[in-house]
Each structure stands twice: as structure tokens, then as C-alpha cells.
PDB file of C-alpha atoms in Angstrom:
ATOM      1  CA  UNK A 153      34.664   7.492  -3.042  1.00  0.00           C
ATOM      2  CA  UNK A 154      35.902   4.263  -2.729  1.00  0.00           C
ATOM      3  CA  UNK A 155      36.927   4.935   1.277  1.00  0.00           C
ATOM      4  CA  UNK A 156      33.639   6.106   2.027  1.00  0.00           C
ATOM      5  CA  UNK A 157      32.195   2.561   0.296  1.00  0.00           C
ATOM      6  CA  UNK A 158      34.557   0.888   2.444  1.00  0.00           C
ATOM      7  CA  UNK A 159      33.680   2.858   5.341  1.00  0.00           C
ATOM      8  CA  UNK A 160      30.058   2.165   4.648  1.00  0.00           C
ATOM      9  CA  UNK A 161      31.126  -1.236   4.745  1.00  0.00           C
ATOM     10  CA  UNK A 162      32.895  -1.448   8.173  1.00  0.00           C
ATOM     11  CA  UNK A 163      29.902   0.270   9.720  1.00  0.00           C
ATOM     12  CA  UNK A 164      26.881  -2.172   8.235  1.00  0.00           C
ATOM     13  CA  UNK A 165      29.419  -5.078   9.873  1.00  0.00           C
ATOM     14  CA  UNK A 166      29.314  -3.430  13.078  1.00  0.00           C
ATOM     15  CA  UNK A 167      26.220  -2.574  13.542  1.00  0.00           C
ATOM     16  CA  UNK A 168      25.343  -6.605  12.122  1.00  0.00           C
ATOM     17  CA  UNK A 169      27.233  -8.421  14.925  1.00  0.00           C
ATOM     18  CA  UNK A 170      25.383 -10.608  16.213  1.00  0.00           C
ATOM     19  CA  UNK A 171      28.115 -12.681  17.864  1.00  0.00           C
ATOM     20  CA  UNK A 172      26.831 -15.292  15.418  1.00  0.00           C
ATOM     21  CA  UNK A 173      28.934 -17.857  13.281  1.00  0.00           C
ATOM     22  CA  UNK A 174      27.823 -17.150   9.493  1.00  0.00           C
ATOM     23  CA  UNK A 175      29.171 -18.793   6.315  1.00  0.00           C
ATOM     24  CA  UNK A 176      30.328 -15.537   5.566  1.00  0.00           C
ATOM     25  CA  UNK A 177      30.741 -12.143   6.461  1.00  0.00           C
ATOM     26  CA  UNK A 178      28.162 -10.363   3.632  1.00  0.00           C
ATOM     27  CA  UNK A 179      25.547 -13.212   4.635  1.00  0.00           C
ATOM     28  CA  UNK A 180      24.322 -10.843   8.114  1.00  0.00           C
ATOM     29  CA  UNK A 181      23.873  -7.983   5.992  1.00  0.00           C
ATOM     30  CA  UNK A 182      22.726  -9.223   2.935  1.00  0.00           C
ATOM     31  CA  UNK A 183      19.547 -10.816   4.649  1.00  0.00           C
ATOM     32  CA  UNK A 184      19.061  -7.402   7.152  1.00  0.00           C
ATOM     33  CA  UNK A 185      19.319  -4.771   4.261  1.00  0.00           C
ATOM     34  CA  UNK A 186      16.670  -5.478   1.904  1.00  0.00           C
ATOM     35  CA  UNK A 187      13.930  -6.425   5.087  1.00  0.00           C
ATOM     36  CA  UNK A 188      14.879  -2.867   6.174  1.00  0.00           C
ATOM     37  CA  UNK A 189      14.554  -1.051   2.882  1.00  0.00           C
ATOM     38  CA  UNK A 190      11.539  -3.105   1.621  1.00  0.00           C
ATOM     39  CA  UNK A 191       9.838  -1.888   5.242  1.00  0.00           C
ATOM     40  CA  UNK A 192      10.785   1.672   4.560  1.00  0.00           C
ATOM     41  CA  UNK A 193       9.366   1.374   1.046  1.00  0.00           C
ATOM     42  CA  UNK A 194       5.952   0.078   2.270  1.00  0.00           C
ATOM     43  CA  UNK A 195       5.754   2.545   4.942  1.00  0.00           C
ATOM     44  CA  UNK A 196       6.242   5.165   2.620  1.00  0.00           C
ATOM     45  CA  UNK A 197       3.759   3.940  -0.134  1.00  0.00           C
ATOM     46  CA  UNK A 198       0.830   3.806   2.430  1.00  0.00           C
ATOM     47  CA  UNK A 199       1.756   7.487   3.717  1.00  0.00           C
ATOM     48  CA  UNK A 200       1.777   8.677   0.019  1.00  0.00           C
ATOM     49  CA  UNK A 201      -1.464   7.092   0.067  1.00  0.00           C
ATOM     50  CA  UNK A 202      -2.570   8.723   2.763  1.00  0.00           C
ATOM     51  CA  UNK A 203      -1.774  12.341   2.030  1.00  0.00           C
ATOM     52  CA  UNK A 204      -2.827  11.753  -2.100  1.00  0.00           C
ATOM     53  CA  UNK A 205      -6.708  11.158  -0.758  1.00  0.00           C
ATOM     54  CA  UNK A 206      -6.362  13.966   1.515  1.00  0.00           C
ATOM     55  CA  UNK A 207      -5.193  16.440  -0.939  1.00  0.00           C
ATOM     56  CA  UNK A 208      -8.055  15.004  -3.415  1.00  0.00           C
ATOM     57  CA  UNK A 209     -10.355  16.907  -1.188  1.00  0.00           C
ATOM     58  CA  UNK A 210     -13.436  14.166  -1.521  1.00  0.00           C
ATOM     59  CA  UNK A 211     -16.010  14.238   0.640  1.00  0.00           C
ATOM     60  CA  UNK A 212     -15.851  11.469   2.660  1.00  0.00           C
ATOM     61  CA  UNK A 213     -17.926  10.064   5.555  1.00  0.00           C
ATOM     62  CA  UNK A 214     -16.345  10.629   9.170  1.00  0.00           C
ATOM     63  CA  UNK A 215     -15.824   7.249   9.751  1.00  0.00           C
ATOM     64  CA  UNK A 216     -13.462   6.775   6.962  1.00  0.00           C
ATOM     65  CA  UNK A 217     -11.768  10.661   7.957  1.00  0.00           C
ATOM     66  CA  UNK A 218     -10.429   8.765  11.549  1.00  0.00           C
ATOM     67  CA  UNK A 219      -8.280   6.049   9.326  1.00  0.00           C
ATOM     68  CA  UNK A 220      -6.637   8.877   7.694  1.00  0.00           C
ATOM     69  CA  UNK A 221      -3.942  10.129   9.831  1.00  0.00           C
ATOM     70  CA  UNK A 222      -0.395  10.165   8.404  1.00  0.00           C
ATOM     71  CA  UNK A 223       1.173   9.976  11.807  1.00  0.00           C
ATOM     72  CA  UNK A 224      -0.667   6.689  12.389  1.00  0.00           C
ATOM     73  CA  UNK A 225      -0.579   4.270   9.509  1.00  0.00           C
ATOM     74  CA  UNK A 226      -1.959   1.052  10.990  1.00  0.00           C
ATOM     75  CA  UNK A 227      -5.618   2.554  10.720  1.00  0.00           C
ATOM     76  CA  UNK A 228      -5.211   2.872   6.931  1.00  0.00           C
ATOM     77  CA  UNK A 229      -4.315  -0.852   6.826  1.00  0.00           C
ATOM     78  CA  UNK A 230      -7.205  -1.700   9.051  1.00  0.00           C
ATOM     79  CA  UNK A 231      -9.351   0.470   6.942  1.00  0.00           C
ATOM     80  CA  UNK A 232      -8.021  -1.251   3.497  1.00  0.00           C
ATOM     81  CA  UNK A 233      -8.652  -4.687   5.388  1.00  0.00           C
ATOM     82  CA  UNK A 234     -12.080  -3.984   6.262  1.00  0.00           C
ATOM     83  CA  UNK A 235     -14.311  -4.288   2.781  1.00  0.00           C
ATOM     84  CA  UNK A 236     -16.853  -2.414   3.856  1.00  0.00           C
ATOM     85  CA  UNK A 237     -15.171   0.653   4.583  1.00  0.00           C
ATOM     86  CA  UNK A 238     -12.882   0.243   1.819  1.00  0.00           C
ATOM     87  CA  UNK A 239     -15.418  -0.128  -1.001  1.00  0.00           C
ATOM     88  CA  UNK A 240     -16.997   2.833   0.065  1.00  0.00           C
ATOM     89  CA  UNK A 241     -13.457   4.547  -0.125  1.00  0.00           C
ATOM     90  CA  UNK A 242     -13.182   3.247  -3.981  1.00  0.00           C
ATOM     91  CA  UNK A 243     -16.773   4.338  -4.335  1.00  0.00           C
ATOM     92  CA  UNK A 244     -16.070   7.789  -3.108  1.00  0.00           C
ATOM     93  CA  UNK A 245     -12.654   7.850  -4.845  1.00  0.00           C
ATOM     94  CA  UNK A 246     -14.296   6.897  -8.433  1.00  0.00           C
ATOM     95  CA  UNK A 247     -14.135  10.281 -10.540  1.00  0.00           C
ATOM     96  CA  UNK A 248     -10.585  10.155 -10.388  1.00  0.00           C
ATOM     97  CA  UNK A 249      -9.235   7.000 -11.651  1.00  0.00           C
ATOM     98  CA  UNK A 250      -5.525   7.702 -10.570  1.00  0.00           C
ATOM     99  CA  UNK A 251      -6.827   7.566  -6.832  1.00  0.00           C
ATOM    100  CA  UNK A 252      -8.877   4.484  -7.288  1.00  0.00           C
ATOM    101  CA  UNK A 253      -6.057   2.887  -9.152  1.00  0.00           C
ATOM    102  CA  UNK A 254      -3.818   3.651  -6.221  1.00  0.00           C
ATOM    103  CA  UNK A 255      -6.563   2.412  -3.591  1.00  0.00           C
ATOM    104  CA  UNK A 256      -6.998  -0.708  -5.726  1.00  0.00           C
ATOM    105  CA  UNK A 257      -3.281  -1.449  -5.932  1.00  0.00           C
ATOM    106  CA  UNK A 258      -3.052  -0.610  -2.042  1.00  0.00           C
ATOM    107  CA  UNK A 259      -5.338  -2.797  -1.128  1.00  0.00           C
ATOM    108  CA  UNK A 260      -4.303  -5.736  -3.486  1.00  0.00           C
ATOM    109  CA  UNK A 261      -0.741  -5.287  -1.131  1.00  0.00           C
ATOM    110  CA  UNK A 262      -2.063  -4.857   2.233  1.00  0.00           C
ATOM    111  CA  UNK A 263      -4.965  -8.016   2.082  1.00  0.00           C
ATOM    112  CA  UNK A 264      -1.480 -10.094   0.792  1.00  0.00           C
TER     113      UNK A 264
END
């Protein structure tokens, strides 16, 4: 275990070179890491998002159906952006107050 932690290591320097002078050798990775993961995370929260009103089966209005596409998540964040469009989401989304909560929460973190 502890040569594959090493290992891990040696390849996160690597791959971090930026032919850079740093203070130290963790500082490189210690800033990339987290941006990466914390991008990963919010991509998969809004895809989550995406496929929970889908599988909700609501009936919603075509225009709102065209921001829904897993495969392209910048038209859900337009569509929480736009408060029009998304207030009739939370309207439509109201009987089930897991969904709204989500919707709320998701568009609390995407207007920030």
C-alpha cells in the first residue's frame, strides 16, 4: 500500500511540472487537486439533477424539455439562471418536495 501512495505521489508531481519555482514541492498539487475534484463534484451534482427530473416523469412544457440533456449541461445552468423558466420548473416540480428541494438548492449554487 504504501508504494502505490508513493507511486501516486511521483505521478501527481509529474504530471504538476510546470517548470515553475514553488516554495515547495506539495504547493503545485495542493492548489490543482481540490479545483479538479470540486469541478468533478459540480459536474456531477447538476447531471444527477438532470436525470432525477427526468425520471420524475412531470409534465413539463417543451421549452424547459430542450435544457434537459445530460450530455449537455450548460443548458441546465442557463435554464436555472433564467427565473422565468426556472420558476416554472419549481412550479411544475412542487408535488414532490425532494425535487423542488434539489431545484432550490441547485439554483441557490449555480446564480452564486
Amino acid at each position: 500500500m504504501l508504494f502505490d501512495i508513493l507511486g501516486l505521489w511521483i505521478a501527481l508531481e509529474h504530471l504538476l511540472k510546470t517548470g515553475e519555482k514553488h516554495s515547495s514541492v506539495i504547493a503545485p498539487i495542493t492548489n490543482f487537486v481540490p479545483k479538479t475534484l470540486a469541478l468533478d463534484y459540480l459536474r456531477r451534482i447538476i447531471r444527477d439533477t438532470v436525470e432525477l427530473i427526468r425520471r420524475a416523469n412531470i409534465m413539463l412544457p417543451p421549452d424547459i424539455k430542450d435544457y434537459l440533456d445530460k450530455h449537455n449541461l450548460e443548458k441546465f445552468v442557463t435554464l436555472m439562471r433564467d427565473d422565468t423558466l426556472c420558476s416554472l420548473l419549481q412550479t411544475k416540480c412542487s408535488h414532490n418536495p425532494l425535487l423542488k428541494n434539489r431545484i432550490d438548492d441547485m439554483k441557490t449554487l449555480l446564480s452564486s
